[in-house]
Amino acid sequence: MPAFIRIAWKVVFDAVWHFSEDDGWAMASHVALSTLLAIFPFLIFGTALGSFLGADQFATTAVHFIFDTWPESIAKPISDEVVRVLTIPRGGLLTVSVLAAAYFASNGVEALRVSLNRAYRVAESRQWYKTRVASLAFVLAGVLVLAMVSLLLVAVPLAVRYAGTYLPWFNGLLTMIDSWSLVGVFVMLATGLIVSHLWLPDGRRKIMDVLPGIILTLVAWSVGAYVFASYITTFATYVSTYAGLASIMIALVFLYIVGVIFILGAEINAAIMKYKVKRMVIRHIMGRRQEEVKVETAPEEAEPPRQNVL
């Protein structure tokens, strides 16, 4: 068996074994439920803050960025409900409900933190209030990024169309920007994964340490979404089983699959880092042993001949 295949098998086996041993299936359920519970509060808080900052298109932008990567059969019922919730007028930014929404949205970040800590096999050393503040900061950062994107999505096309009256080649640029919108979603998704793997769990990691699992997560998410959407449209009978709760149950099952893939990506990274350390230790030990053997087997220097002194 080639060395690469043997090492890959060891890494995958170690990742899956640790995932099962460390309650990975239960953590995926926790991530799925926490994510679903965090979506509405995040969008409510983001819409209020976005309106305060002048980003009136925040809701539309956020719904597109969150649900465009989901299969349409799963995303449409939930996105319709999200739009209905976000169209309810609210009194202002600093209300109890909006602040509570920010807190509940941070619970989703906390679920990701706990699952990543277990996957990377580290214990949380920071105080609980520090991690909660960091989770709220992640929520606020996500809202600000989406608010900036919503402003750009409104301002840039208007500017390009206005410039197109004087520079016709700008119309081609606008068409290219519109066609690359899905690519932008994947770029933001990859950026969010990198930030999550680097700064959410305890300890320090380099970007090259987390890149393999992130690439695997993105590929597996795409394949899993396609397979699950095909299963829903072909075989599943959720509507007859759960009636009005069918859309929620479908979303939970989908988010559970997403959570399993997300945690397994971190497990793959941890297994790769584990075998890297093992190889470094083995090489160090073997190098020291070889040096000791060389010293033991080296011929002793011959003593110079003694001269008789008269």
GROMACS .gro file of N, CA and C in nm, residues 151-296:
model
  438
  151LEU      N    1  -2.495   4.742   0.171
  151LEU     CA    2  -2.474   4.877   0.118
  151LEU      C    3  -2.404   4.872  -0.017
  152LEU      N    4  -2.303   4.786  -0.026
  152LEU     CA    5  -2.230   4.775  -0.153
  152LEU      C    6  -2.318   4.720  -0.264
  153LEU      N    7  -2.403   4.622  -0.231
  153LEU     CA    8  -2.489   4.563  -0.333
  153LEU      C    9  -2.592   4.662  -0.386
  154VAL      N   10  -2.623   4.763  -0.304
  154VAL     CA   11  -2.714   4.867  -0.351
  154VAL      C   12  -2.638   4.978  -0.422
  155ALA      N   13  -2.526   5.021  -0.363
  155ALA     CA   14  -2.454   5.137  -0.417
  155ALA      C   15  -2.376   5.104  -0.544
  156VAL      N   16  -2.309   4.988  -0.547
  156VAL     CA   17  -2.224   4.956  -0.661
  156VAL      C   18  -2.303   4.940  -0.791
  157PRO      N   19  -2.413   4.862  -0.795
  157PRO     CA   20  -2.488   4.854  -0.920
  157PRO      C   21  -2.542   4.989  -0.968
  158LEU      N   22  -2.587   5.074  -0.872
  158LEU     CA   23  -2.636   5.206  -0.912
  158LEU      C   24  -2.524   5.288  -0.975
  159ALA      N   25  -2.405   5.282  -0.912
  159ALA     CA   26  -2.292   5.358  -0.966
  159ALA      C   27  -2.250   5.304  -1.102
  160VAL      N   28  -2.250   5.172  -1.116
  160VAL     CA   29  -2.210   5.113  -1.244
  160VAL      C   30  -2.310   5.146  -1.354
  161ARG      N   31  -2.441   5.141  -1.319
  161ARG     CA   32  -2.542   5.175  -1.420
  161ARG      C   33  -2.532   5.323  -1.460
  162TYR      N   34  -2.507   5.407  -1.361
  162TYR     CA   35  -2.492   5.550  -1.393
  162TYR      C   36  -2.370   5.572  -1.480
  163ALA      N   37  -2.261   5.503  -1.447
  163ALA     CA   38  -2.140   5.516  -1.529
  163ALA      C   39  -2.158   5.452  -1.666
  164GLY      N   40  -2.249   5.354  -1.676
  164GLY     CA   41  -2.270   5.287  -1.803
  164GLY      C   42  -2.328   5.377  -1.910
  165THR      N   43  -2.395   5.486  -1.867
  165THR     CA   44  -2.446   5.580  -1.966
  165THR      C   45  -2.334   5.654  -2.037
  166TYR      N   46  -2.219   5.666  -1.971
  166TYR     CA   47  -2.103   5.734  -2.030
  166TYR      C   48  -1.997   5.635  -2.078
  167LEU      N   49  -1.988   5.520  -2.009
  167LEU     CA   50  -1.891   5.417  -2.046
  167LEU      C   51  -1.967   5.286  -2.068
  168PRO      N   52  -2.004   5.256  -2.190
  168PRO     CA   53  -2.088   5.137  -2.216
  168PRO      C   54  -2.026   5.006  -2.171
  169TRP      N   55  -1.892   4.996  -2.168
  169TRP     CA   56  -1.830   4.869  -2.129
  169TRP      C   57  -1.854   4.835  -1.983
  170PHE      N   58  -1.904   4.933  -1.905
  170PHE     CA   59  -1.936   4.904  -1.765
  170PHE      C   60  -2.055   4.809  -1.753
  171ASN      N   61  -2.141   4.805  -1.855
  171ASN     CA   62  -2.255   4.713  -1.851
  171ASN      C   63  -2.209   4.568  -1.845
  172GLY      N   64  -2.102   4.537  -1.918
  172GLY     CA   65  -2.044   4.402  -1.910
  172GLY      C   66  -1.990   4.371  -1.773
  173LEU      N   67  -1.931   4.474  -1.709
  173LEU     CA   68  -1.881   4.455  -1.572
  173LEU      C   69  -1.995   4.425  -1.476
  174LEU      N   70  -2.107   4.495  -1.491
  174LEU     CA   71  -2.221   4.471  -1.404
  174LEU      C   72  -2.274   4.329  -1.420
  175THR      N   73  -2.282   4.283  -1.545
  175THR     CA   74  -2.327   4.146  -1.570
  175THR      C   75  -2.235   4.044  -1.505
  176MET      N   76  -2.105   4.070  -1.511
  176MET     CA   77  -2.009   3.978  -1.449
  176MET      C   78  -2.023   3.978  -1.298
  177ILE      N   79  -2.048   4.096  -1.238
  177ILE     CA   80  -2.065   4.104  -1.093
  177ILE      C   81  -2.188   4.026  -1.050
  178ASP      N   82  -2.299   4.040  -1.127
  178ASP     CA   83  -2.421   3.966  -1.093
  178ASP      C   84  -2.402   3.815  -1.104
  179SER      N   85  -2.325   3.770  -1.204
  179SER     CA   86  -2.305   3.627  -1.223
  179SER      C   87  -2.212   3.566  -1.120
  180TRP      N   88  -2.133   3.649  -1.053
  180TRP     CA   89  -2.039   3.599  -0.951
  180TRP      C   90  -2.095   3.611  -0.810
  181SER      N   91  -2.225   3.635  -0.796
  181SER     CA   92  -2.282   3.652  -0.662
  181SER      C   93  -2.272   3.524  -0.579
  182LEU      N   94  -2.295   3.407  -0.644
  182LEU     CA   95  -2.285   3.281  -0.571
  182LEU      C   96  -2.141   3.254  -0.528
  183VAL      N   97  -2.046   3.294  -0.612
  183VAL     CA   98  -1.905   3.280  -0.574
  183VAL      C   99  -1.876   3.364  -0.451
  184GLY      N  100  -1.935   3.483  -0.445
  184GLY     CA  101  -1.917   3.568  -0.327
  184GLY      C  102  -1.969   3.503  -0.201
  185VAL      N  103  -2.082   3.430  -0.212
  185VAL     CA  104  -2.137   3.359  -0.097
  185VAL      C  105  -2.038   3.253  -0.048
  186PHE      N  106  -1.978   3.178  -0.142
  186PHE     CA  107  -1.884   3.074  -0.103
  186PHE      C  108  -1.756   3.135  -0.044
  187VAL      N  109  -1.716   3.252  -0.095
  187VAL     CA  110  -1.597   3.319  -0.039
  187VAL      C  111  -1.624   3.360   0.105
  188MET      N  112  -1.741   3.418   0.130
  188MET     CA  113  -1.775   3.457   0.267
  188MET      C  114  -1.791   3.335   0.356
  189LEU      N  115  -1.845   3.227   0.301
  189LEU     CA  116  -1.859   3.104   0.380
  189LEU      C  117  -1.722   3.048   0.417
  190ALA      N  118  -1.630   3.045   0.321
  190ALA     CA  119  -1.494   2.997   0.349
  190ALA      C  120  -1.424   3.087   0.450
  191THR      N  121  -1.443   3.218   0.437
  191THR     CA  122  -1.383   3.311   0.533
  191THR      C  123  -1.438   3.287   0.673
  192GLY      N  124  -1.569   3.267   0.682
  192GLY     CA  125  -1.629   3.239   0.813
  192GLY      C  126  -1.576   3.110   0.874
  193LEU      N  127  -1.555   3.008   0.792
  193LEU     CA  128  -1.498   2.882   0.843
  193LEU      C  129  -1.355   2.902   0.892
  194ILE      N  130  -1.276   2.978   0.817
  194ILE     CA  131  -1.137   3.003   0.859
  194ILE      C  132  -1.134   3.077   0.992
  195VAL      N  133  -1.217   3.182   1.004
  195VAL     CA  134  -1.222   3.257   1.130
  195VAL      C  135  -1.268   3.168   1.245
  196SER      N  136  -1.368   3.084   1.220
  196SER     CA  137  -1.420   2.996   1.326
  196SER      C  138  -1.314   2.897   1.373
  197HIS      N  139  -1.244   2.833   1.281
  197HIS     CA  140  -1.144   2.733   1.318
  197HIS      C  141  -1.022   2.795   1.386
  198LEU      N  142  -0.988   2.917   1.348
  198LEU     CA  143  -0.867   2.979   1.404
  198LEU      C  144  -0.893   3.040   1.541
  199TRP      N  145  -1.007   3.106   1.561
  199TRP     CA  146  -1.024   3.189   1.680
  199TRP      C  147  -1.136   3.146   1.773
  200LEU      N  148  -1.225   3.059   1.731
  200LEU     CA  149  -1.330   3.015   1.823
  200LEU      C  150  -1.278   2.918   1.928
  201PRO      N  151  -1.214   2.807   1.891
  201PRO     CA  152  -1.168   2.712   1.994
  201PRO      C  153  -1.047   2.765   2.069
  202ASP      N  154  -1.021   2.704   2.182
  202ASP     CA  155  -0.904   2.742   2.263
  202ASP      C  156  -0.776   2.697   2.193
  203GLY      N  157  -0.667   2.766   2.224
  203GLY     CA  158  -0.538   2.731   2.165
  203GLY      C  159  -0.512   2.809   2.038
  204ARG      N  160  -0.395   2.783   1.979
  204ARG     CA  161  -0.353   2.854   1.859
  204ARG      C  162  -0.327   2.754   1.746
  205ARG      N  163  -0.371   2.792   1.628
  205ARG     CA  164  -0.349   2.711   1.509
  205ARG      C  165  -0.310   2.803   1.394
  206LYS      N  166  -0.234   2.749   1.299
  206LYS     CA  167  -0.199   2.823   1.179
  206LYS      C  168  -0.303   2.794   1.072
  207ILE      N  169  -0.307   2.882   0.973
  207ILE     CA  170  -0.408   2.865   0.868
  207ILE      C  171  -0.387   2.736   0.789
  208MET      N  172  -0.259   2.694   0.774
  208MET     CA  173  -0.233   2.569   0.703
  208MET      C  174  -0.277   2.448   0.785
  209ASP      N  175  -0.290   2.464   0.917
  209ASP     CA  176  -0.337   2.354   1.001
  209ASP      C  177  -0.487   2.330   0.983
  210VAL      N  178  -0.563   2.435   0.953
  210VAL     CA  179  -0.709   2.421   0.944
  210VAL      C  180  -0.758   2.414   0.800
  211LEU      N  181  -0.671   2.440   0.704
  211LEU     CA  182  -0.714   2.445   0.563
  211LEU      C  183  -0.765   2.311   0.510
  212PRO      N  184  -0.701   2.197   0.541
  212PRO     CA  185  -0.754   2.070   0.487
  212PRO      C  186  -0.898   2.041   0.530
  213GLY      N  187  -0.927   2.060   0.657
  213GLY     CA  188  -1.062   2.036   0.704
  213GLY      C  189  -1.164   2.132   0.646
  214ILE      N  190  -1.123   2.258   0.622
  214ILE     CA  191  -1.215   2.357   0.565
  214ILE      C  192  -1.249   2.320   0.421
  215ILE      N  193  -1.148   2.281   0.343
  215ILE     CA  194  -1.173   2.240   0.205
  215ILE      C  195  -1.264   2.118   0.202
  216LEU      N  196  -1.235   2.021   0.288
  216LEU     CA  197  -1.321   1.902   0.296
  216LEU      C  198  -1.463   1.939   0.336
  217THR      N  199  -1.479   2.034   0.429
  217THR     CA  200  -1.612   2.077   0.473
  217THR      C  201  -1.690   2.139   0.359
  218LEU      N  202  -1.627   2.228   0.283
  218LEU     CA  203  -1.696   2.294   0.172
  218LEU      C  204  -1.740   2.195   0.065
  219VAL      N  205  -1.650   2.101   0.032
  219VAL     CA  206  -1.683   2.001  -0.069
  219VAL      C  207  -1.796   1.909  -0.019
  220ALA      N  208  -1.783   1.864   0.106
  220ALA     CA  209  -1.884   1.773   0.162
  220ALA      C  210  -2.018   1.843   0.179
  221TRP      N  211  -2.017   1.971   0.215
  221TRP     CA  212  -2.142   2.046   0.226
  221TRP      C  213  -2.214   2.052   0.091
  222SER      N  214  -2.138   2.080  -0.016
  222SER     CA  215  -2.198   2.088  -0.150
  222SER      C  216  -2.259   1.954  -0.191
  223VAL      N  217  -2.183   1.846  -0.171
  223VAL     CA  218  -2.232   1.713  -0.207
  223VAL      C  219  -2.351   1.675  -0.118
  224GLY      N  220  -2.338   1.700   0.012
  224GLY     CA  221  -2.445   1.664   0.104
  224GLY      C  222  -2.574   1.739   0.077
  225ALA      N  223  -2.565   1.867   0.042
  225ALA     CA  224  -2.685   1.945   0.011
  225ALA      C  225  -2.754   1.890  -0.113
  226TYR      N  226  -2.675   1.856  -0.214
  226TYR     CA  227  -2.733   1.801  -0.338
  226TYR      C  228  -2.801   1.666  -0.311
  227VAL      N  229  -2.733   1.578  -0.237
  227VAL     CA  230  -2.788   1.444  -0.209
  227VAL      C  231  -2.914   1.455  -0.124
  228PHE      N  232  -2.910   1.541  -0.021
  228PHE     CA  233  -3.026   1.552   0.067
  228PHE      C  234  -3.145   1.614  -0.006
  229ALA      N  235  -3.118   1.713  -0.093
  229ALA     CA  236  -3.226   1.772  -0.171
  229ALA      C  237  -3.289   1.669  -0.265
  230SER      N  238  -3.206   1.585  -0.326
  230SER     CA  239  -3.258   1.479  -0.413
  230SER      C  240  -3.339   1.378  -0.333
  231TYR      N  241  -3.294   1.347  -0.213
  231TYR     CA  242  -3.368   1.254  -0.127
  231TYR      C  243  -3.503   1.311  -0.088
  232ILE      N  244  -3.506   1.442  -0.055
  232ILE     CA  245  -3.631   1.507  -0.014
  232ILE      C  246  -3.734   1.503  -0.127
  233THR      N  247  -3.688   1.535  -0.247
  233THR     CA  248  -3.782   1.543  -0.361
  233THR      C  249  -3.822   1.406  -0.414
  234THR      N  250  -3.746   1.301  -0.382
  234THR     CA  251  -3.772   1.170  -0.444
  234THR      C  252  -3.834   1.070  -0.347
  235PHE      N  253  -3.775   1.060  -0.227
  235PHE     CA  254  -3.814   0.950  -0.138
  235PHE      C  255  -3.887   0.995  -0.012
  236ALA      N  256  -3.850   1.110   0.043
  236ALA     CA  257  -3.896   1.146   0.177
  236ALA      C  258  -4.045   1.178   0.180
  237THR      N  259  -4.108   1.150   0.294
  237THR     CA  260  -4.251   1.180   0.315
  237THR      C  261  -4.267   1.262   0.443
  238TYR      N  262  -4.185   1.366   0.458
  238TYR     CA  263  -4.190   1.447   0.580
  238TYR      C  264  -4.325   1.519   0.594
  239VAL      N  265  -4.382   1.561   0.481
  239VAL     CA  266  -4.507   1.636   0.488
  239VAL      C  267  -4.619   1.550   0.545
  240SER      N  268  -4.627   1.424   0.500
  240SER     CA  269  -4.731   1.336   0.552
  240SER      C  270  -4.704   1.292   0.694
  241THR      N  271  -4.577   1.294   0.735
  241THR     CA  272  -4.542   1.249   0.870
  241THR      C  273  -4.555   1.360   0.972
  242TYR      N  274  -4.503   1.480   0.939
  242TYR     CA  275  -4.496   1.589   1.036
  242TYR      C  276  -4.593   1.702   1.007
  243ALA      N  277  -4.670   1.694   0.900
  243ALA     CA  278  -4.771   1.795   0.866
  243ALA      C  279  -4.710   1.935   0.864
  244GLY      N  280  -4.764   2.025   0.946
  244GLY     CA  281  -4.717   2.163   0.946
  244GLY      C  282  -4.575   2.182   0.996
  245LEU      N  283  -4.522   2.083   1.067
  245LEU     CA  284  -4.385   2.092   1.117
  245LEU      C  285  -4.283   2.037   1.018
  246ALA      N  286  -4.325   2.003   0.899
  246ALA     CA  287  -4.236   1.938   0.803
  246ALA      C  288  -4.116   2.026   0.768
  247SER      N  289  -4.140   2.156   0.744
  247SER     CA  290  -4.029   2.243   0.705
  247SER      C  291  -3.926   2.255   0.816
  248ILE      N  292  -3.973   2.262   0.942
  248ILE     CA  293  -3.879   2.270   1.054
  248ILE      C  294  -3.800   2.141   1.068
  249MET      N  295  -3.867   2.027   1.054
  249MET     CA  296  -3.798   1.899   1.066
  249MET      C  297  -3.696   1.881   0.953
  250ILE      N  298  -3.732   1.922   0.831
  250ILE     CA  299  -3.638   1.912   0.719
  250ILE      C  300  -3.516   1.999   0.745
  251ALA      N  301  -3.540   2.121   0.795
  251ALA     CA  302  -3.428   2.211   0.825
  251ALA      C  303  -3.340   2.154   0.934
  252LEU      N  304  -3.399   2.093   1.036
  252LEU     CA  305  -3.320   2.036   1.145
  252LEU      C  306  -3.234   1.919   1.096
  253VAL      N  307  -3.293   1.833   1.014
  253VAL     CA  308  -3.215   1.720   0.961
  253VAL      C  309  -3.102   1.771   0.873
  254PHE      N  310  -3.131   1.872   0.789
  254PHE     CA  311  -3.027   1.929   0.703
  254PHE      C  312  -2.916   1.993   0.787
  255LEU      N  313  -2.953   2.070   0.888
  255LEU     CA  314  -2.853   2.134   0.974
  255LEU      C  315  -2.775   2.030   1.055
  256TYR      N  316  -2.840   1.918   1.088
  256TYR     CA  317  -2.768   1.810   1.156
  256TYR      C  318  -2.658   1.753   1.066
  257ILE      N  319  -2.691   1.732   0.938
  257ILE     CA  320  -2.590   1.685   0.842
  257ILE      C  321  -2.478   1.787   0.830
  258VAL      N  322  -2.514   1.915   0.822
  258VAL     CA  323  -2.414   2.022   0.814
  258VAL      C  324  -2.326   2.022   0.938
  259GLY      N  325  -2.386   2.002   1.057
  259GLY     CA  326  -2.309   1.999   1.180
  259GLY      C  327  -2.213   1.883   1.187
  260VAL      N  328  -2.257   1.765   1.142
  260VAL     CA  329  -2.169   1.648   1.139
  260VAL      C  330  -2.048   1.674   1.050
  261ILE      N  331  -2.071   1.730   0.932
  261ILE     CA  332  -1.961   1.759   0.839
  261ILE      C  333  -1.868   1.864   0.897
  262PHE      N  334  -1.925   1.967   0.961
  262PHE     CA  335  -1.844   2.073   1.021
  262PHE      C  336  -1.751   2.019   1.128
  263ILE      N  337  -1.804   1.935   1.216
  263ILE     CA  338  -1.722   1.880   1.325
  263ILE      C  339  -1.618   1.783   1.269
  264LEU      N  340  -1.657   1.701   1.170
  264LEU     CA  341  -1.561   1.608   1.111
  264LEU      C  342  -1.446   1.682   1.042
  265GLY      N  343  -1.473   1.799   0.984
  265GLY     CA  344  -1.365   1.879   0.926
  265GLY      C  345  -1.263   1.917   1.030
  266ALA      N  346  -1.309   1.959   1.149
  266ALA     CA  347  -1.217   1.990   1.258
  266ALA      C  348  -1.145   1.865   1.308
  267GLU      N  349  -1.215   1.752   1.311
  267GLU     CA  350  -1.152   1.626   1.354
  267GLU      C  351  -1.040   1.587   1.257
  268ILE      N  352  -1.062   1.607   1.129
  268ILE     CA  353  -0.958   1.578   1.029
  268ILE      C  354  -0.835   1.665   1.055
  269ASN      N  355  -0.857   1.794   1.080
  269ASN     CA  356  -0.745   1.883   1.110
  269ASN      C  357  -0.669   1.837   1.233
  270ALA      N  358  -0.743   1.799   1.338
  270ALA     CA  359  -0.678   1.755   1.462
  270ALA      C  360  -0.597   1.627   1.439
  271ALA      N  361  -0.651   1.534   1.360
  271ALA     CA  362  -0.580   1.409   1.333
  271ALA      C  363  -0.454   1.436   1.252
  272ILE      N  364  -0.463   1.527   1.153
  272ILE     CA  365  -0.344   1.559   1.074
  272ILE      C  366  -0.237   1.621   1.162
  273MET      N  367  -0.276   1.715   1.249
  273MET     CA  368  -0.178   1.777   1.339
  273MET      C  369  -0.119   1.675   1.435
  274LYS      N  370  -0.200   1.578   1.477
  274LYS     CA  371  -0.151   1.473   1.566
  274LYS      C  372  -0.042   1.391   1.498
  275TYR      N  373  -0.064   1.351   1.374
  275TYR     CA  374   0.035   1.269   1.303
  275TYR      C  375   0.156   1.351   1.262
  276LYS      N  376   0.139   1.481   1.240
  276LYS     CA  377   0.255   1.567   1.215
  276LYS      C  378   0.346   1.569   1.336
  277VAL      N  379   0.286   1.586   1.455
  277VAL     CA  380   0.365   1.587   1.578
  277VAL      C  381   0.433   1.452   1.598
  278LYS      N  382   0.359   1.344   1.571
  278LYS     CA  383   0.419   1.211   1.586
  278LYS      C  384   0.541   1.194   1.497
  279ARG      N  385   0.528   1.237   1.372
  279ARG     CA  386   0.641   1.224   1.280
  279ARG      C  387   0.760   1.307   1.325
  280MET      N  388   0.731   1.429   1.375
  280MET     CA  389   0.840   1.514   1.423
  280MET      C  390   0.912   1.449   1.541
  281VAL      N  391   0.834   1.391   1.635
  281VAL     CA  392   0.895   1.325   1.751
  281VAL      C  393   0.976   1.204   1.708
  282ILE      N  394   0.920   1.124   1.617
  282ILE     CA  395   0.992   1.004   1.570
  282ILE      C  396   1.121   1.042   1.500
  283ARG      N  397   1.115   1.144   1.415
  283ARG     CA  398   1.237   1.188   1.347
  283ARG      C  399   1.340   1.238   1.446
  284HIS      N  400   1.295   1.313   1.548
  284HIS     CA  401   1.388   1.364   1.648
  284HIS      C  402   1.455   1.250   1.725
  285ILE      N  403   1.372   1.151   1.766
  285ILE     CA  404   1.427   1.038   1.841
  285ILE      C  405   1.523   0.957   1.754
  286MET      N  406   1.483   0.930   1.630
  286MET     CA  407   1.569   0.854   1.540
  286MET      C  408   1.699   0.928   1.511
  287GLY      N  409   1.690   1.061   1.498
  287GLY     CA  410   1.811   1.140   1.474
  287GLY      C  411   1.907   1.132   1.592
  288ARG      N  412   1.855   1.139   1.714
  288ARG     CA  413   1.941   1.129   1.833
  288ARG      C  414   2.003   0.990   1.845
  289ARG      N  415   1.924   0.888   1.814
  289ARG     CA  416   1.979   0.751   1.822
  289ARG      C  417   2.090   0.731   1.720
  290GLN      N  418   2.071   0.784   1.601
  290GLN     CA  419   2.176   0.770   1.499
  290GLN      C  420   2.303   0.842   1.541
  291GLU      N  421   2.289   0.959   1.604
  291GLU     CA  422   2.407   1.030   1.652
  291GLU      C  423   2.478   0.952   1.762
  292GLU      N  424   2.398   0.890   1.853
  292GLU     CA  425   2.460   0.811   1.960
  292GLU      C  426   2.534   0.690   1.903
  293VAL      N  427   2.473   0.626   1.803
  293VAL     CA  428   2.538   0.510   1.741
  293VAL      C  429   2.667   0.551   1.674
  294LYS      N  430   2.666   0.665   1.607
  294LYS     CA  431   2.789   0.713   1.542
  294LYS      C  432   2.899   0.740   1.644
  295VAL      N  433   2.861   0.799   1.757
  295VAL     CA  434   2.962   0.828   1.860
  295VAL      C  435   3.018   0.699   1.918
  296GLU      N  436   2.931   0.596   1.942
  296GLU     CA  437   2.977   0.472   2.001
  296GLU      C  438   3.066   0.392   1.906
   0.00000   0.00000   0.00000
